[in-house]
Amino acid sequence: MLFDTHVHLNADQFMEDRDEVIQRALDEGVTEMVVVGFDRKTIPIAIEIAEQYDFIYAAIGWHPVDAIDMQDEDLQWIEELSAHEKVVAIGEMGLDYHWDKSPKDVQKDVFRQQIALAKRVNMPIIIHNREATADIVEILKEEQAGETGGIMHCYNDDVSYAKECLDLGFHISLGGPVTFKNATDPKIVAQEVPLEKLLIETDCPFLAPHPNRGKRNEPAYVKLVAEKIAELKEISVDEVAKETNKNAKNLFRI
Ligand SMILES: [Zn+2]
């Protein structure tokens, strides 16, 4: 009963063999997943996939890297689509300081607008954070984003920030990096964050877990993430699967 909370099965990398990829996930014990759409191209495909499979849900938002491209109509479109029965969260949204396509102030503005949207439609948010944790936490506080709660997706910073996010009412989702041999922070986070606040994900096709690092990632590999967390917490994989599944269903209200 593995719940992969963040997949991009709507990405070009899965156009050829998406059905087989989904079948492999089912064979490995994945029972639910959320497909994330983050622009004009990927949002409709996310919803289409969610309509096609009972056990697949959609999240829709605007990616911070492309914040500069977002028009008012896009935000309105996302708000309208959020009423779709398979849409369970708004995002991914957030800040990405690694790429400089969109200036920081534009990213912050688009982030704040999406938090406001999520509050209007009463849905949890999915946060993308790259090299921007301090600003993310500040905005979450200022916008009182704890009202909706949500997910720090593929969390990759230290445990003290993770605890701040927990205090703000957010869940921490761990992906492939927790399995990397040279990873330190995600491993400490896996140990320190209580199981009832943890989620698992692949973020496929990116960030494939060890020993598939560097290859195309897919939802079947979320099992490797669950196994690593179980090892780090010294509990069974079943317990990790069961509890993170329950956490995801509560959060997404499914
Ligand atoms: Zn993503």
PDB file of N, CA, C and O in Angstrom, residues 87-131:
ATOM      1  N   VAL A  87      -8.943  16.300  -8.515  1.00  0.00           N
ATOM      2  CA  VAL A  87      -7.889  17.234  -8.089  1.00  0.00           C
ATOM      3  C   VAL A  87      -7.878  17.294  -6.562  1.00  0.00           C
ATOM      4  O   VAL A  87      -8.909  17.568  -5.943  1.00  0.00           O
ATOM      5  N   VAL A  88      -6.715  17.001  -5.971  1.00  0.00           N
ATOM      6  CA  VAL A  88      -6.640  16.895  -4.512  1.00  0.00           C
ATOM      7  C   VAL A  88      -5.713  17.916  -3.847  1.00  0.00           C
ATOM      8  O   VAL A  88      -5.641  17.978  -2.628  1.00  0.00           O
ATOM      9  N   ALA A  89      -4.979  18.701  -4.657  1.00  0.00           N
ATOM     10  CA  ALA A  89      -4.066  19.672  -4.061  1.00  0.00           C
ATOM     11  C   ALA A  89      -3.723  20.751  -5.087  1.00  0.00           C
ATOM     12  O   ALA A  89      -3.875  20.540  -6.290  1.00  0.00           O
ATOM     13  N   ILE A  90      -3.249  21.899  -4.580  1.00  0.00           N
ATOM     14  CA  ILE A  90      -2.783  22.976  -5.445  1.00  0.00           C
ATOM     15  C   ILE A  90      -1.250  22.982  -5.374  1.00  0.00           C
ATOM     16  O   ILE A  90      -0.663  23.021  -4.304  1.00  0.00           O
ATOM     17  N   GLY A  91      -0.618  22.949  -6.521  1.00  0.00           N
ATOM     18  CA  GLY A  91       0.838  22.928  -6.606  1.00  0.00           C
ATOM     19  C   GLY A  91       1.284  21.998  -7.713  1.00  0.00           C
ATOM     20  O   GLY A  91       0.443  21.339  -8.328  1.00  0.00           O
ATOM     21  N   GLU A  92       2.574  21.932  -8.066  1.00  0.00           N
ATOM     22  CA  GLU A  92       3.550  22.488  -7.184  1.00  0.00           C
ATOM     23  C   GLU A  92       3.742  23.978  -7.417  1.00  0.00           C
ATOM     24  O   GLU A  92       3.652  24.464  -8.541  1.00  0.00           O
ATOM     25  N   MET A  93       4.019  24.650  -6.315  1.00  0.00           N
ATOM     26  CA  MET A  93       4.276  26.083  -6.282  1.00  0.00           C
ATOM     27  C   MET A  93       5.458  26.291  -5.342  1.00  0.00           C
ATOM     28  O   MET A  93       5.875  25.368  -4.659  1.00  0.00           O
ATOM     29  N   GLY A  94       5.994  27.503  -5.307  1.00  0.00           N
ATOM     30  CA  GLY A  94       7.086  27.734  -4.359  1.00  0.00           C
ATOM     31  C   GLY A  94       8.132  28.663  -4.917  1.00  0.00           C
ATOM     32  O   GLY A  94       7.819  29.617  -5.647  1.00  0.00           O
ATOM     33  N   LEU A  95       9.386  28.383  -4.572  1.00  0.00           N
ATOM     34  CA  LEU A  95      10.505  29.224  -5.002  1.00  0.00           C
ATOM     35  C   LEU A  95      11.651  28.339  -5.476  1.00  0.00           C
ATOM     36  O   LEU A  95      11.934  27.306  -4.871  1.00  0.00           O
ATOM     37  N   ASP A  96      12.280  28.759  -6.560  1.00  0.00           N
ATOM     38  CA  ASP A  96      13.427  28.028  -7.103  1.00  0.00           C
ATOM     39  C   ASP A  96      14.517  29.034  -7.442  1.00  0.00           C
ATOM     40  O   ASP A  96      14.422  29.754  -8.430  1.00  0.00           O
ATOM     41  N   TYR A  97      15.537  29.090  -6.586  1.00  0.00           N
ATOM     42  CA  TYR A  97      16.613  30.065  -6.787  1.00  0.00           C
ATOM     43  C   TYR A  97      17.790  29.470  -7.553  1.00  0.00           C
ATOM     44  O   TYR A  97      18.816  30.106  -7.725  1.00  0.00           O
ATOM     45  N   HIS A  98      17.630  28.229  -7.998  1.00  0.00           N
ATOM     46  CA  HIS A  98      18.708  27.602  -8.759  1.00  0.00           C
ATOM     47  C   HIS A  98      18.736  28.146 -10.180  1.00  0.00           C
ATOM     48  O   HIS A  98      19.805  28.416 -10.731  1.00  0.00           O
ATOM     49  N   TRP A  99      17.547  28.283 -10.773  1.00  0.00           N
ATOM     50  CA  TRP A  99      17.426  28.805 -12.133  1.00  0.00           C
ATOM     51  C   TRP A  99      17.026  30.265 -12.052  1.00  0.00           C
ATOM     52  O   TRP A  99      16.281  30.642 -11.158  1.00  0.00           O
ATOM     53  N   ASP A 100      17.504  31.082 -12.995  1.00  0.00           N
ATOM     54  CA  ASP A 100      17.167  32.502 -12.862  1.00  0.00           C
ATOM     55  C   ASP A 100      16.224  33.018 -13.949  1.00  0.00           C
ATOM     56  O   ASP A 100      16.185  34.193 -14.240  1.00  0.00           O
ATOM     57  N   LYS A 101      15.417  32.110 -14.508  1.00  0.00           N
ATOM     58  CA  LYS A 101      14.454  32.542 -15.532  1.00  0.00           C
ATOM     59  C   LYS A 101      13.467  33.584 -14.971  1.00  0.00           C
ATOM     60  O   LYS A 101      13.174  34.570 -15.617  1.00  0.00           O
ATOM     61  N   SER A 102      12.951  33.320 -13.768  1.00  0.00           N
ATOM     62  CA  SER A 102      11.976  34.218 -13.154  1.00  0.00           C
ATOM     63  C   SER A 102      12.608  34.933 -11.960  1.00  0.00           C
ATOM     64  O   SER A 102      13.114  34.278 -11.052  1.00  0.00           O
ATOM     65  N   PRO A 103      12.538  36.287 -11.953  1.00  0.00           N
ATOM     66  CA  PRO A 103      13.122  37.027 -10.816  1.00  0.00           C
ATOM     67  C   PRO A 103      12.457  36.631  -9.492  1.00  0.00           C
ATOM     68  O   PRO A 103      11.281  36.242  -9.480  1.00  0.00           O
ATOM     69  N   LYS A 104      13.232  36.758  -8.416  1.00  0.00           N
ATOM     70  CA  LYS A 104      12.724  36.340  -7.098  1.00  0.00           C
ATOM     71  C   LYS A 104      11.416  37.021  -6.726  1.00  0.00           C
ATOM     72  O   LYS A 104      10.515  36.383  -6.190  1.00  0.00           O
ATOM     73  N   ASP A 105      11.308  38.330  -7.004  1.00  0.00           N
ATOM     74  CA  ASP A 105      10.085  39.016  -6.570  1.00  0.00           C
ATOM     75  C   ASP A 105       8.864  38.506  -7.340  1.00  0.00           C
ATOM     76  O   ASP A 105       7.762  38.425  -6.790  1.00  0.00           O
ATOM     77  N   VAL A 106       9.066  38.142  -8.606  1.00  0.00           N
ATOM     78  CA  VAL A 106       7.958  37.581  -9.399  1.00  0.00           C
ATOM     79  C   VAL A 106       7.572  36.210  -8.832  1.00  0.00           C
ATOM     80  O   VAL A 106       6.394  35.893  -8.660  1.00  0.00           O
ATOM     81  N   GLN A 107       8.570  35.394  -8.536  1.00  0.00           N
ATOM     82  CA  GLN A 107       8.307  34.073  -7.950  1.00  0.00           C
ATOM     83  C   GLN A 107       7.524  34.187  -6.647  1.00  0.00           C
ATOM     84  O   GLN A 107       6.572  33.437  -6.407  1.00  0.00           O
ATOM     85  N   LYS A 108       7.957  35.134  -5.806  1.00  0.00           N
ATOM     86  CA  LYS A 108       7.288  35.290  -4.505  1.00  0.00           C
ATOM     87  C   LYS A 108       5.833  35.692  -4.690  1.00  0.00           C
ATOM     88  O   LYS A 108       4.939  35.183  -4.001  1.00  0.00           O
ATOM     89  N   ASP A 109       5.606  36.598  -5.636  1.00  0.00           N
ATOM     90  CA  ASP A 109       4.251  37.065  -5.881  1.00  0.00           C
ATOM     91  C   ASP A 109       3.350  35.919  -6.372  1.00  0.00           C
ATOM     92  O   ASP A 109       2.223  35.745  -5.885  1.00  0.00           O
ATOM     93  N   VAL A 110       3.858  35.136  -7.317  1.00  0.00           N
ATOM     94  CA  VAL A 110       3.080  34.022  -7.878  1.00  0.00           C
ATOM     95  C   VAL A 110       2.830  32.947  -6.799  1.00  0.00           C
ATOM     96  O   VAL A 110       1.762  32.337  -6.749  1.00  0.00           O
ATOM     97  N   PHE A 111       3.817  32.756  -5.941  1.00  0.00           N
ATOM     98  CA  PHE A 111       3.678  31.827  -4.814  1.00  0.00           C
ATOM     99  C   PHE A 111       2.555  32.295  -3.882  1.00  0.00           C
ATOM    100  O   PHE A 111       1.639  31.543  -3.540  1.00  0.00           O
ATOM    101  N   ARG A 112       2.608  33.562  -3.495  1.00  0.00           N
ATOM    102  CA  ARG A 112       1.581  34.102  -2.581  1.00  0.00           C
ATOM    103  C   ARG A 112       0.187  34.016  -3.199  1.00  0.00           C
ATOM    104  O   ARG A 112      -0.791  33.683  -2.512  1.00  0.00           O
ATOM    105  N   GLN A 113       0.100  34.305  -4.486  1.00  0.00           N
ATOM    106  CA  GLN A 113      -1.214  34.244  -5.148  1.00  0.00           C
ATOM    107  C   GLN A 113      -1.784  32.830  -5.121  1.00  0.00           C
ATOM    108  O   GLN A 113      -2.990  32.642  -4.992  1.00  0.00           O
ATOM    109  N   GLN A 114      -0.891  31.834  -5.249  1.00  0.00           N
ATOM    110  CA  GLN A 114      -1.380  30.450  -5.248  1.00  0.00           C
ATOM    111  C   GLN A 114      -1.758  29.974  -3.851  1.00  0.00           C
ATOM    112  O   GLN A 114      -2.664  29.160  -3.685  1.00  0.00           O
ATOM    113  N   ILE A 115      -1.060  30.485  -2.841  1.00  0.00           N
ATOM    114  CA  ILE A 115      -1.462  30.148  -1.466  1.00  0.00           C
ATOM    115  C   ILE A 115      -2.865  30.701  -1.212  1.00  0.00           C
ATOM    116  O   ILE A 115      -3.736  30.012  -0.667  1.00  0.00           O
ATOM    117  N   ALA A 116      -3.096  31.935  -1.673  1.00  0.00           N
ATOM    118  CA  ALA A 116      -4.415  32.558  -1.496  1.00  0.00           C
ATOM    119  C   ALA A 116      -5.485  31.737  -2.221  1.00  0.00           C
ATOM    120  O   ALA A 116      -6.581  31.512  -1.685  1.00  0.00           O
ATOM    121  N   LEU A 117      -5.138  31.288  -3.419  1.00  0.00           N
ATOM    122  CA  LEU A 117      -6.073  30.451  -4.196  1.00  0.00           C
ATOM    123  C   LEU A 117      -6.417  29.172  -3.410  1.00  0.00           C
ATOM    124  O   LEU A 117      -7.582  28.800  -3.271  1.00  0.00           O
ATOM    125  N   ALA A 118      -5.382  28.516  -2.901  1.00  0.00           N
ATOM    126  CA  ALA A 118      -5.595  27.256  -2.162  1.00  0.00           C
ATOM    127  C   ALA A 118      -6.499  27.484  -0.947  1.00  0.00           C
ATOM    128  O   ALA A 118      -7.329  26.640  -0.610  1.00  0.00           O
ATOM    129  N   LYS A 119      -6.333  28.639  -0.312  1.00  0.00           N
ATOM    130  CA  LYS A 119      -7.206  28.939   0.829  1.00  0.00           C
ATOM    131  C   LYS A 119      -8.639  29.128   0.376  1.00  0.00           C
ATOM    132  O   LYS A 119      -9.570  28.656   1.039  1.00  0.00           O
ATOM    133  N   ARG A 120      -8.828  29.798  -0.767  1.00  0.00           N
ATOM    134  CA  ARG A 120     -10.194  30.002  -1.273  1.00  0.00           C
ATOM    135  C   ARG A 120     -10.884  28.673  -1.569  1.00  0.00           C
ATOM    136  O   ARG A 120     -12.062  28.503  -1.291  1.00  0.00           O
ATOM    137  N   VAL A 121     -10.115  27.726  -2.151  1.00  0.00           N
ATOM    138  CA  VAL A 121     -10.744  26.450  -2.528  1.00  0.00           C
ATOM    139  C   VAL A 121     -10.554  25.378  -1.451  1.00  0.00           C
ATOM    140  O   VAL A 121     -10.966  24.240  -1.632  1.00  0.00           O
ATOM    141  N   ASN A 122      -9.889  25.774  -0.365  1.00  0.00           N
ATOM    142  CA  ASN A 122      -9.711  24.894   0.788  1.00  0.00           C
ATOM    143  C   ASN A 122      -9.013  23.572   0.429  1.00  0.00           C
ATOM    144  O   ASN A 122      -9.528  22.493   0.675  1.00  0.00           O
ATOM    145  N   MET A 123      -7.811  23.704  -0.146  1.00  0.00           N
ATOM    146  CA  MET A 123      -7.036  22.516  -0.519  1.00  0.00           C
ATOM    147  C   MET A 123      -5.603  22.644  -0.029  1.00  0.00           C
ATOM    148  O   MET A 123      -5.065  23.752   0.037  1.00  0.00           O
ATOM    149  N   PRO A 124      -4.980  21.491   0.290  1.00  0.00           N
ATOM    150  CA  PRO A 124      -3.574  21.543   0.697  1.00  0.00           C
ATOM    151  C   PRO A 124      -2.675  21.977  -0.461  1.00  0.00           C
ATOM    152  O   PRO A 124      -3.072  21.870  -1.626  1.00  0.00           O
ATOM    153  N   ILE A 125      -1.483  22.483  -0.124  1.00  0.00           N
ATOM    154  CA  ILE A 125      -0.556  22.938  -1.162  1.00  0.00           C
ATOM    155  C   ILE A 125       0.695  22.050  -1.218  1.00  0.00           C
ATOM    156  O   ILE A 125       1.093  21.449  -0.214  1.00  0.00           O
ATOM    157  N   ILE A 126       1.278  21.973  -2.408  1.00  0.00           N
ATOM    158  CA  ILE A 126       2.510  21.199  -2.604  1.00  0.00           C
ATOM    159  C   ILE A 126       3.621  22.182  -2.941  1.00  0.00           C
ATOM    160  O   ILE A 126       3.520  22.942  -3.907  1.00  0.00           O
ATOM    161  N   ILE A 127       4.658  22.171  -2.101  1.00  0.00           N
ATOM    162  CA  ILE A 127       5.710  23.181  -2.203  1.00  0.00           C
ATOM    163  C   ILE A 127       6.973  22.649  -2.856  1.00  0.00           C
ATOM    164  O   ILE A 127       7.561  21.663  -2.407  1.00  0.00           O
ATOM    165  N   HIS A 128       7.396  23.355  -3.901  1.00  0.00           N
ATOM    166  CA  HIS A 128       8.682  23.105  -4.547  1.00  0.00           C
ATOM    167  C   HIS A 128       9.659  24.119  -3.972  1.00  0.00           C
ATOM    168  O   HIS A 128       9.424  25.317  -4.006  1.00  0.00           O
ATOM    169  N   ASN A 129      10.783  23.625  -3.462  1.00  0.00           N
ATOM    170  CA  ASN A 129      11.772  24.502  -2.839  1.00  0.00           C
ATOM    171  C   ASN A 129      13.155  24.138  -3.341  1.00  0.00           C
ATOM    172  O   ASN A 129      13.617  23.017  -3.142  1.00  0.00           O
ATOM    173  N   ARG A 130      13.809  25.065  -4.016  1.00  0.00           N
ATOM    174  CA  ARG A 130      15.200  24.811  -4.375  1.00  0.00           C
ATOM    175  C   ARG A 130      16.037  26.004  -3.957  1.00  0.00           C
ATOM    176  O   ARG A 130      15.858  27.108  -4.464  1.00  0.00           O
ATOM    177  N   GLU A 131      16.892  25.763  -2.975  1.00  0.00           N
ATOM    178  CA  GLU A 131      17.817  26.780  -2.458  1.00  0.00           C
ATOM    179  C   GLU A 131      17.086  28.020  -1.967  1.00  0.00           C
ATOM    180  O   GLU A 131      17.582  29.141  -2.122  1.00  0.00           O
TER     181      GLU A 131
END
